[in-house]
PDB file of C-alpha atoms in Angstrom:
ATOM      1  CA  UNK G 203      34.887 126.961  63.254  1.00 69.00           C
ATOM      2  CA  UNK G 204      38.556 127.833  62.723  1.00 76.00           C
ATOM      3  CA  UNK G 205      40.077 130.510  64.903  1.00 90.00           C
ATOM      4  CA  UNK G 206      43.387 132.212  64.252  1.00 93.00           C
ATOM      5  CA  UNK G 207      45.524 134.101  66.761  1.00 91.00           C
ATOM      6  CA  UNK G 208      48.000 136.802  65.769  1.00 90.00           C
ATOM      7  CA  UNK G 209      50.855 137.698  68.077  1.00 88.00           C
ATOM      8  CA  UNK G 210      52.771 140.950  67.517  1.00 84.00           C
ATOM      9  CA  UNK G 211      56.544 140.423  67.682  1.00 84.00           C
ATOM     10  CA  UNK G 212      59.334 142.912  68.450  1.00 78.00           C
ATOM     11  CA  UNK G 213      63.017 142.899  67.624  1.00 74.00           C
ATOM     12  CA  UNK G 214      63.905 144.503  70.966  1.00 70.00           C
ATOM     13  CA  UNK G 215      65.291 142.527  73.932  1.00 68.00           C
ATOM     14  CA  UNK G 216      66.739 139.784  71.676  1.00 73.00           C
ATOM     15  CA  UNK G 217      63.405 139.190  69.979  1.00 73.00           C
ATOM     16  CA  UNK G 218      62.558 138.936  66.293  1.00 81.00           C
ATOM     17  CA  UNK G 219      60.174 141.142  64.281  1.00 81.00           C
ATOM     18  CA  UNK G 220      57.001 139.937  62.607  1.00 84.00           C
ATOM     19  CA  UNK G 221      53.591 138.468  63.338  1.00 89.00           C
ATOM     20  CA  UNK G 222      53.257 134.936  64.703  1.00 90.00           C
ATOM     21  CA  UNK G 223      50.212 133.058  63.388  1.00 93.00           C
ATOM     22  CA  UNK G 224      48.591 130.375  65.530  1.00 95.00           C
ATOM     23  CA  UNK G 225      45.528 128.194  64.999  1.00 94.00           C
ATOM     24  CA  UNK G 226      43.299 127.796  68.048  1.00 92.00           C
ATOM     25  CA  UNK G 227      41.539 124.540  68.912  1.00 90.00           C
ATOM     26  CA  UNK G 228      38.703 125.983  71.014  1.00 88.00           C
ATOM     27  CA  UNK G 229      37.523 122.559  72.207  1.00 89.00           C
ATOM     28  CA  UNK G 230      40.915 121.614  73.652  1.00 90.00           C
ATOM     29  CA  UNK G 231      41.893 125.177  74.550  1.00 88.00           C
ATOM     30  CA  UNK G 232      45.234 124.835  72.746  1.00 92.00           C
ATOM     31  CA  UNK G 233      46.979 127.010  70.212  1.00 94.00           C
ATOM     32  CA  UNK G 234      49.421 125.658  67.628  1.00 95.00           C
ATOM     33  CA  UNK G 235      52.066 127.806  65.951  1.00 96.00           C
ATOM     34  CA  UNK G 236      51.669 127.825  62.156  1.00 94.00           C
ATOM     35  CA  UNK G 237      54.204 130.357  60.823  1.00 93.00           C
ATOM     36  CA  UNK G 238      55.554 133.880  60.995  1.00 91.00           C
ATOM     37  CA  UNK G 239      54.173 136.619  58.756  1.00 86.00           C
ATOM     38  CA  UNK G 240      55.904 139.905  57.766  1.00 80.00           C
ATOM     39  CA  UNK G 241      59.269 139.182  59.382  1.00 76.00           C
ATOM     40  CA  UNK G 242      60.681 142.650  58.599  1.00 76.00           C
ATOM     41  CA  UNK G 243      58.542 144.797  60.928  1.00 76.00           C
ATOM     42  CA  UNK G 244      58.208 144.990  64.722  1.00 75.00           C
ATOM     43  CA  UNK G 245      54.592 145.422  65.732  1.00 79.00           C
ATOM     44  CA  UNK G 246      52.940 146.619  68.925  1.00 79.00           C
ATOM     45  CA  UNK G 247      49.221 146.920  69.595  1.00 81.00           C
ATOM     46  CA  UNK G 248      46.721 145.338  67.221  1.00 84.00           C
ATOM     47  CA  UNK G 249      42.996 145.069  66.617  1.00 86.00           C
ATOM     48  CA  UNK G 250      40.782 143.254  64.175  1.00 88.00           C
ATOM     49  CA  UNK G 251      37.797 144.534  62.198  1.00 88.00           C
ATOM     50  CA  UNK G 252      34.319 143.567  63.320  1.00 85.00           C
ATOM     51  CA  UNK G 253      33.911 141.435  60.190  1.00 85.00           C
ATOM     52  CA  UNK G 254      37.207 139.689  61.053  1.00 86.00           C
ATOM     53  CA  UNK G 255      38.745 140.255  57.637  1.00 91.00           C
ATOM     54  CA  UNK G 256      41.225 143.065  58.437  1.00 92.00           C
ATOM     55  CA  UNK G 257      44.029 143.175  60.994  1.00 91.00           C
ATOM     56  CA  UNK G 258      45.360 146.591  62.080  1.00 89.00           C
ATOM     57  CA  UNK G 259      48.773 146.869  63.761  1.00 86.00           C
ATOM     58  CA  UNK G 260      50.959 149.677  65.123  1.00 83.00           C
ATOM     59  CA  UNK G 261      54.606 149.746  64.130  1.00 78.00           C
ATOM     60  CA  UNK G 262      55.882 151.178  67.401  1.00 64.00           C
ATOM     61  CA  UNK G 263      59.061 152.826  66.137  1.00 62.00           C
ATOM     62  CA  UNK G 264      60.536 156.318  66.151  1.00 56.00           C
ATOM     63  CA  UNK G 265      61.300 156.491  62.445  1.00 58.00           C
ATOM     64  CA  UNK G 266      59.969 154.610  59.422  1.00 62.00           C
ATOM     65  CA  UNK G 267      62.092 154.295  56.279  1.00 64.00           C
ATOM     66  CA  UNK G 268      60.895 156.692  53.609  1.00 65.00           C
ATOM     67  CA  UNK G 269      59.356 159.239  55.999  1.00 61.00           C
ATOM     68  CA  UNK G 270      61.339 162.434  56.623  1.00 66.00           C
ATOM     69  CA  UNK G 271      59.600 163.156  59.941  1.00 62.00           C
ATOM     70  CA  UNK G 272      59.792 161.072  63.101  1.00 67.00           C
ATOM     71  CA  UNK G 273      56.950 158.656  62.561  1.00 64.00           C
ATOM     72  CA  UNK G 274      55.695 155.191  63.240  1.00 74.00           C
ATOM     73  CA  UNK G 275      53.070 153.560  61.057  1.00 77.00           C
ATOM     74  CA  UNK G 276      49.773 151.728  61.041  1.00 80.00           C
ATOM     75  CA  UNK G 277      49.757 148.564  58.945  1.00 86.00           C
ATOM     76  CA  UNK G 278      46.580 146.973  57.621  1.00 90.00           C
ATOM     77  CA  UNK G 279      46.442 143.347  56.500  1.00 93.00           C
ATOM     78  CA  UNK G 280      43.634 141.372  54.851  1.00 96.00           C
ATOM     79  CA  UNK G 281      43.055 138.006  56.562  1.00 95.00           C
ATOM     80  CA  UNK G 282      42.498 134.892  54.450  1.00 95.00           C
ATOM     81  CA  UNK G 283      39.612 133.095  56.230  1.00 92.00           C
ATOM     82  CA  UNK G 284      40.792 129.663  55.045  1.00 92.00           C
ATOM     83  CA  UNK G 285      44.359 129.607  56.334  1.00 93.00           C
ATOM     84  CA  UNK G 286      44.764 132.844  58.335  1.00 93.00           C
ATOM     85  CA  UNK G 287      47.497 134.175  56.048  1.00 93.00           C
ATOM     86  CA  UNK G 288      47.906 137.938  55.755  1.00 94.00           C
ATOM     87  CA  UNK G 289      48.153 140.190  52.689  1.00 94.00           C
ATOM     88  CA  UNK G 290      49.243 143.774  53.247  1.00 92.00           C
ATOM     89  CA  UNK G 291      46.576 146.280  52.181  1.00 94.00           C
ATOM     90  CA  UNK G 292      48.063 149.541  53.392  1.00 90.00           C
ATOM     91  CA  UNK G 293      50.781 151.123  55.511  1.00 82.00           C
ATOM     92  CA  UNK G 294      50.300 154.739  56.617  1.00 77.00           C
ATOM     93  CA  UNK G 295      52.536 157.091  58.589  1.00 71.00           C
ATOM     94  CA  UNK G 296      51.329 158.300  61.986  1.00 72.00           C
ATOM     95  CA  UNK G 297      53.589 161.397  61.942  1.00 66.00           C
ATOM     96  CA  UNK G 298      54.363 160.814  65.588  1.00 69.00           C
ATOM     97  CA  UNK G 299      57.052 158.474  66.905  1.00 66.00           C
ATOM     98  CA  UNK G 300      56.246 155.245  68.721  1.00 69.00           C
ATOM     99  CA  UNK G 301      52.487 154.831  68.159  1.00 66.00           C
ATOM    100  CA  UNK G 302      51.449 152.226  70.709  1.00 68.00           C
ATOM    101  CA  UNK G 303      47.638 151.973  70.760  1.00 67.00           C
ATOM    102  CA  UNK G 304      45.089 151.333  68.052  1.00 75.00           C
ATOM    103  CA  UNK G 305      41.304 151.035  68.091  1.00 73.00           C
ATOM    104  CA  UNK G 306      38.504 150.984  65.542  1.00 76.00           C
ATOM    105  CA  UNK G 307      35.296 152.928  65.899  1.00 72.00           C
ATOM    106  CA  UNK G 308      32.094 151.479  64.471  1.00 67.00           C
ATOM    107  CA  UNK G 309      31.697 154.186  61.835  1.00 65.00           C
ATOM    108  CA  UNK G 310      35.314 153.713  60.703  1.00 54.00           C
ATOM    109  CA  UNK G 311      35.571 149.922  60.582  1.00 51.00           C
ATOM    110  CA  UNK G 312      36.893 150.015  57.013  1.00 51.00           C
ATOM    111  CA  UNK G 313      34.744 147.118  55.753  1.00 50.00           C
TER     112      UNK G 313
END
């Protein structure tokens, strides 16, 4: 079975925004970098749907372009099970700055 790892990246402290995609070899216990996804956004906390087809991420920022209020956002990506690539499904404002935690409840898994 193929396993993919997603690492949230920040542009603070000389970093670079985006999501780093790795493939995990569970037998050897090694992860190999594949590529970066969505290089325009800095992400914080993340979680994955129970069915493993959606990735939810917080954009931990004070202000998102296009929103008049101070607001971060929650970004939702569909995961391609073959190669781990991500396709953006939705991006919603949190209407509070710097959202830093995200969780999914069973009744709201979105699948």
